[in-house]
PDB file of C-alpha atoms in Angstrom:
ATOM      1  CA  MET V 772       0.000   0.000   0.000  1.00 88.00           C
ATOM      2  CA  LYS V 773       1.281   3.446  -0.933  1.00 96.00           C
ATOM      3  CA  PRO V 774       0.361   6.812   0.534  1.00 97.00           C
ATOM      4  CA  ILE V 775      -1.989   8.947  -1.571  1.00 96.00           C
ATOM      5  CA  LEU V 776      -1.297  12.668  -1.719  1.00 97.00           C
ATOM      6  CA  ILE V 777      -4.454  14.756  -1.341  1.00 97.00           C
ATOM      7  CA  ALA V 778      -4.946  18.213  -2.809  1.00 95.00           C
ATOM      8  CA  THR V 779      -7.991  20.413  -3.326  1.00 96.00           C
ATOM      9  CA  GLU V 780      -8.427  23.796  -4.947  1.00 96.00           C
ATOM     10  CA  LYS V 781     -11.068  24.576  -2.288  1.00 96.00           C
ATOM     11  CA  ALA V 782      -8.313  25.188   0.290  1.00 97.00           C
ATOM     12  CA  PRO V 783      -5.160  27.276  -0.005  1.00 94.00           C
ATOM     13  CA  ALA V 784      -2.277  25.568  -1.761  1.00 91.00           C
ATOM     14  CA  ALA V 785       0.612  24.308   0.350  1.00 88.00           C
ATOM     15  CA  ILE V 786       3.205  27.049   0.902  1.00 84.00           C
ATOM     16  CA  GLY V 787       6.112  24.612   0.865  1.00 88.00           C
ATOM     17  CA  PRO V 788       7.224  21.159  -0.278  1.00 93.00           C
ATOM     18  CA  TYR V 789       4.376  19.210   1.349  1.00 95.00           C
ATOM     19  CA  SER V 790       0.820  18.042   0.623  1.00 96.00           C
ATOM     20  CA  GLN V 791      -2.415  19.385   2.072  1.00 97.00           C
ATOM     21  CA  ALA V 792      -3.005  15.847   3.338  1.00 98.00           C
ATOM     22  CA  VAL V 793      -1.801  12.267   2.931  1.00 98.00           C
ATOM     23  CA  GLN V 794      -4.070   9.235   2.972  1.00 97.00           C
ATOM     24  CA  PHE V 795      -2.717   5.873   4.067  1.00 97.00           C
ATOM     25  CA  GLY V 796      -5.337   3.160   4.063  1.00 96.00           C
ATOM     26  CA  ASN V 797      -8.328   4.439   6.010  1.00 96.00           C
ATOM     27  CA  VAL V 798      -6.397   7.177   7.789  1.00 98.00           C
ATOM     28  CA  LEU V 799      -5.904  10.740   6.604  1.00 98.00           C
ATOM     29  CA  PHE V 800      -3.214  13.015   8.023  1.00 98.00           C
ATOM     30  CA  THR V 801      -3.742  16.689   7.258  1.00 98.00           C
ATOM     31  CA  SER V 802      -0.904  19.136   7.165  1.00 97.00           C
ATOM     32  CA  GLY V 803      -1.288  21.997   9.580  1.00 97.00           C
ATOM     33  CA  GLN V 804      -3.720  24.538   8.200  1.00 97.00           C
ATOM     34  CA  ILE V 805      -3.173  28.197   8.856  1.00 97.00           C
ATOM     35  CA  PRO V 806      -5.673  31.019   8.262  1.00 98.00           C
ATOM     36  CA  LEU V 807      -5.015  31.642   4.590  1.00 97.00           C
ATOM     37  CA  GLY V 808      -7.785  32.424   2.144  1.00 96.00           C
ATOM     38  CA  LEU V 809      -7.852  30.846  -1.318  1.00 94.00           C
ATOM     39  CA  ASP V 810      -5.833  33.827  -2.528  1.00 94.00           C
ATOM     40  CA  GLY V 811      -2.985  32.777  -0.216  1.00 92.00           C
ATOM     41  CA  GLN V 812      -3.399  35.853   1.987  1.00 95.00           C
ATOM     42  CA  ILE V 813      -3.828  35.770   5.762  1.00 97.00           C
ATOM     43  CA  VAL V 814      -7.423  36.571   6.719  1.00 96.00           C
ATOM     44  CA  GLU V 815      -7.920  39.899   8.420  1.00 92.00           C
ATOM     45  CA  GLY V 816      -8.878  40.027  12.058  1.00 94.00           C
ATOM     46  CA  GLY V 817      -7.775  38.368  15.240  1.00 97.00           C
ATOM     47  CA  ILE V 818      -7.799  34.904  16.729  1.00 98.00           C
ATOM     48  CA  LYS V 819     -11.518  34.319  16.127  1.00 98.00           C
ATOM     49  CA  GLU V 820     -11.404  35.129  12.426  1.00 98.00           C
ATOM     50  CA  GLN V 821      -8.197  33.151  11.995  1.00 98.00           C
ATOM     51  CA  THR V 822      -9.591  30.089  13.775  1.00 98.00           C
ATOM     52  CA  HIS V 823     -12.759  30.095  11.659  1.00 98.00           C
ATOM     53  CA  GLN V 824     -10.631  30.268   8.482  1.00 98.00           C
ATOM     54  CA  VAL V 825      -8.472  27.361   9.643  1.00 98.00           C
ATOM     55  CA  PHE V 826     -11.608  25.249  10.103  1.00 98.00           C
ATOM     56  CA  GLN V 827     -12.914  26.231   6.670  1.00 98.00           C
ATOM     57  CA  ASN V 828      -9.612  25.095   5.163  1.00 98.00           C
ATOM     58  CA  LEU V 829      -9.653  21.816   7.093  1.00 98.00           C
ATOM     59  CA  LYS V 830     -13.253  21.105   6.091  1.00 98.00           C
ATOM     60  CA  ALA V 831     -12.354  21.646   2.419  1.00 98.00           C
ATOM     61  CA  VAL V 832      -9.496  19.134   2.639  1.00 98.00           C
ATOM     62  CA  LEU V 833     -11.748  16.589   4.374  1.00 98.00           C
ATOM     63  CA  GLU V 834     -14.481  17.044   1.763  1.00 97.00           C
ATOM     64  CA  GLU V 835     -11.955  16.102  -0.917  1.00 96.00           C
ATOM     65  CA  VAL V 836     -11.871  12.554   0.519  1.00 96.00           C
ATOM     66  CA  GLY V 837     -15.556  12.358   1.462  1.00 96.00           C
ATOM     67  CA  ALA V 838     -15.022  12.989   5.167  1.00 97.00           C
ATOM     68  CA  ASP V 839     -16.052  15.674   7.626  1.00 97.00           C
ATOM     69  CA  LEU V 840     -15.152  16.804  11.119  1.00 98.00           C
ATOM     70  CA  GLN V 841     -17.187  13.950  12.641  1.00 97.00           C
ATOM     71  CA  HIS V 842     -14.503  11.568  11.299  1.00 97.00           C
ATOM     72  CA  VAL V 843     -11.653  13.281  13.180  1.00 98.00           C
ATOM     73  CA  LEU V 844      -9.733  11.028  15.563  1.00 98.00           C
ATOM     74  CA  LYS V 845      -7.185  13.569  16.841  1.00 98.00           C
ATOM     75  CA  ALA V 846      -6.525  17.279  16.514  1.00 98.00           C
ATOM     76  CA  THR V 847      -3.366  19.166  17.308  1.00 98.00           C
ATOM     77  CA  VAL V 848      -3.789  22.890  17.893  1.00 98.00           C
ATOM     78  CA  TYR V 849      -0.802  25.236  17.842  1.00 98.00           C
ATOM     79  CA  LEU V 850      -1.305  28.663  19.383  1.00 98.00           C
ATOM     80  CA  LYS V 851       0.975  31.661  19.357  1.00 98.00           C
ATOM     81  CA  ASP V 852      -0.538  32.758  22.688  1.00 98.00           C
ATOM     82  CA  MET V 853      -2.075  30.284  25.148  1.00 98.00           C
ATOM     83  CA  GLY V 854      -3.925  33.280  26.583  1.00 98.00           C
ATOM     84  CA  GLN V 855      -6.236  32.933  23.571  1.00 98.00           C
ATOM     85  CA  PHE V 856      -7.043  29.302  24.385  1.00 98.00           C
ATOM     86  CA  SER V 857     -10.590  29.968  25.608  1.00 98.00           C
ATOM     87  CA  GLU V 858     -11.536  31.854  22.419  1.00 98.00           C
ATOM     88  CA  VAL V 859     -10.121  29.084  20.216  1.00 98.00           C
ATOM     89  CA  ASN V 860     -11.713  26.405  22.403  1.00 97.00           C
ATOM     90  CA  GLU V 861     -15.134  28.026  22.031  1.00 98.00           C
ATOM     91  CA  ILE V 862     -14.858  28.070  18.228  1.00 98.00           C
ATOM     92  CA  TYR V 863     -13.432  24.534  18.218  1.00 98.00           C
ATOM     93  CA  ALA V 864     -16.505  23.346  20.152  1.00 98.00           C
ATOM     94  CA  GLU V 865     -18.810  25.005  17.581  1.00 98.00           C
ATOM     95  CA  TYR V 866     -17.262  22.965  14.771  1.00 98.00           C
ATOM     96  CA  PHE V 867     -17.111  19.625  16.566  1.00 98.00           C
ATOM     97  CA  GLY V 868     -20.376  19.779  18.515  1.00 96.00           C
ATOM     98  CA  ASN V 869     -20.877  16.565  20.488  1.00 97.00           C
ATOM     99  CA  HIS V 870     -17.987  14.844  18.690  1.00 97.00           C
ATOM    100  CA  LYS V 871     -14.954  15.067  20.943  1.00 97.00           C
ATOM    101  CA  PRO V 872     -11.793  13.792  19.241  1.00 98.00           C
ATOM    102  CA  ALA V 873      -8.558  13.474  21.167  1.00 98.00           C
ATOM    103  CA  ARG V 874      -6.645  16.767  21.171  1.00 98.00           C
ATOM    104  CA  SER V 875      -3.367  18.355  22.084  1.00 98.00           C
ATOM    105  CA  THR V 876      -2.959  22.119  22.335  1.00 98.00           C
ATOM    106  CA  VAL V 877       0.448  23.735  22.596  1.00 98.00           C
ATOM    107  CA  GLU V 878       1.805  27.253  22.636  1.00 98.00           C
ATOM    108  CA  VAL V 879       4.606  27.809  20.148  1.00 98.00           C
ATOM    109  CA  ALA V 880       7.068  30.645  19.735  1.00 97.00           C
ATOM    110  CA  ARG V 881       6.191  31.271  16.101  1.00 97.00           C
ATOM    111  CA  LEU V 882       3.941  29.917  13.349  1.00 97.00           C
ATOM    112  CA  PRO V 883       4.285  30.184   9.556  1.00 94.00           C
ATOM    113  CA  LYS V 884       3.600  33.688   8.269  1.00 94.00           C
ATOM    114  CA  ASP V 885       3.311  34.808  11.916  1.00 96.00           C
ATOM    115  CA  VAL V 886      -0.319  33.653  12.168  1.00 97.00           C
ATOM    116  CA  LEU V 887      -1.996  33.115  15.537  1.00 98.00           C
ATOM    117  CA  VAL V 888      -3.233  29.514  15.107  1.00 98.00           C
ATOM    118  CA  GLU V 889      -2.517  26.333  13.155  1.00 98.00           C
ATOM    119  CA  ILE V 890      -4.449  23.059  13.371  1.00 98.00           C
ATOM    120  CA  GLU V 891      -3.695  19.596  11.996  1.00 98.00           C
ATOM    121  CA  LEU V 892      -5.915  16.510  12.065  1.00 98.00           C
ATOM    122  CA  ILE V 893      -5.808  12.722  11.963  1.00 98.00           C
ATOM    123  CA  VAL V 894      -8.998  11.420  10.385  1.00 98.00           C
ATOM    124  CA  ALA V 895     -10.659   8.035   9.817  1.00 97.00           C
ATOM    125  CA  ILE V 896     -11.954   7.840   6.247  1.00 94.00           C
ATOM    126  CA  GLY V 897     -13.936   5.317   4.261  1.00 81.00           C
ATOM    127  CA  VAL V 898     -15.523   3.938   7.443  1.00 75.00           C
ATOM    128  CA  GLU V 899     -18.821   4.723   9.153  1.00 67.00           C
TER     129      GLU V 899
END
């Protein structure tokens, strides 16, 4: 079995030598998504606007393989400022609802393009 590289035009293109996601069997690993619009520009606003954009990007990648956020097994959230955790957590809960995948959240010194948040996912696909 070989990994399958996943790409969609409904999410911003990768900004480096990596794929938006990689599928291996029934598991999808997304690359970290940052708050870029389809034009490759950082969305205007603060942590709330950036977090919503990250989720829109993630949802677009998942749709490419016929999955959605209810298929997420694990999320990793990277924050520039852990002081913004509660705002991100509130938005995160909106997107996942009653589904509660495993999660790690860490504060990092710097993120690509100096954004405030980045999220990556591990997702079960092709199973119900």
